[in-house]
C-alpha angles and dihedrals in degrees: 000000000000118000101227086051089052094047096053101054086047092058085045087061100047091041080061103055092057094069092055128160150151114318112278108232112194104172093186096037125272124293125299134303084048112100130195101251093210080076095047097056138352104289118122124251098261117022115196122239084035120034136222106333132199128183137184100243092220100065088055145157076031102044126170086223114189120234120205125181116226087279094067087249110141110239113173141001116228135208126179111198109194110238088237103065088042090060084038079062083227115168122238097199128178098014106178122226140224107256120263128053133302116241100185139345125238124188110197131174133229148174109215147299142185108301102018097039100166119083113277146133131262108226104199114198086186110200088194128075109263087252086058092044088049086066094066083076 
């Protein structure tokens, strides 16, 4: 991964968590054009580790996608930046994010999945503590 392209979603991160705030709750998903993406591709409803996740379809394969615990509480935003425009050294630039503020920051990879198939990394601005982030499991 490129430096510069790390740095920036980590500044995106930490831009974020200055705008914190209380916890957003959203028991039915957040607002149109968000979409459940368990009714976009084959994932389940709740996927352990994340949550329940909606996404606009239009942002992706980026996101953000919206990640929301079994109460309906948003607890991370999720991006999920494909390996290729990394080594392209393409910029992702302006990504929005969730709401509250961001608590810690995980990169993941991953190979692929329903929904996002090609190689890329899961960048989790997470708005919960990491023992709250640890329930999702």
């Amino acid at each position: 991964m490129r430096k510069s392209t790390l740095c920036l979603l980590v500044a995106a991160g930490l831009a974020a968590s200055a705008t914190a705030g209380r916890a957003q709750t959203h028991p039915t998903g957040p607002a149109a054009p968000y979409q459940p993406v368990s009714a976009l591709v084959d994932l389940p409803d709740f996927i352990p580790g994340m949550g329940t996740l909606y996404v606009d379809p239009a942002t992706l394969p980026a996101g953000p996608f919206l990640a929301f615990d079994r109460d309906g509480r948003l607890v991370s935003t999720i991006y999920m930046i494909p390996l290729a425009g990394m080594n392209e050294h393409r910029n992702f630039e302006g990504l929005a994010v969730g709401g509250a503020g961001v608590d810690h920051v995980d990169i993941q990879y991953n190979a692929g999945h329903p929904g996002v198939a090609e190689p890329h990394y899961h960048v989790v601005l997470w708005t919960v503590s990491a023992e709250k982030a640890a329930e999702l499991r």
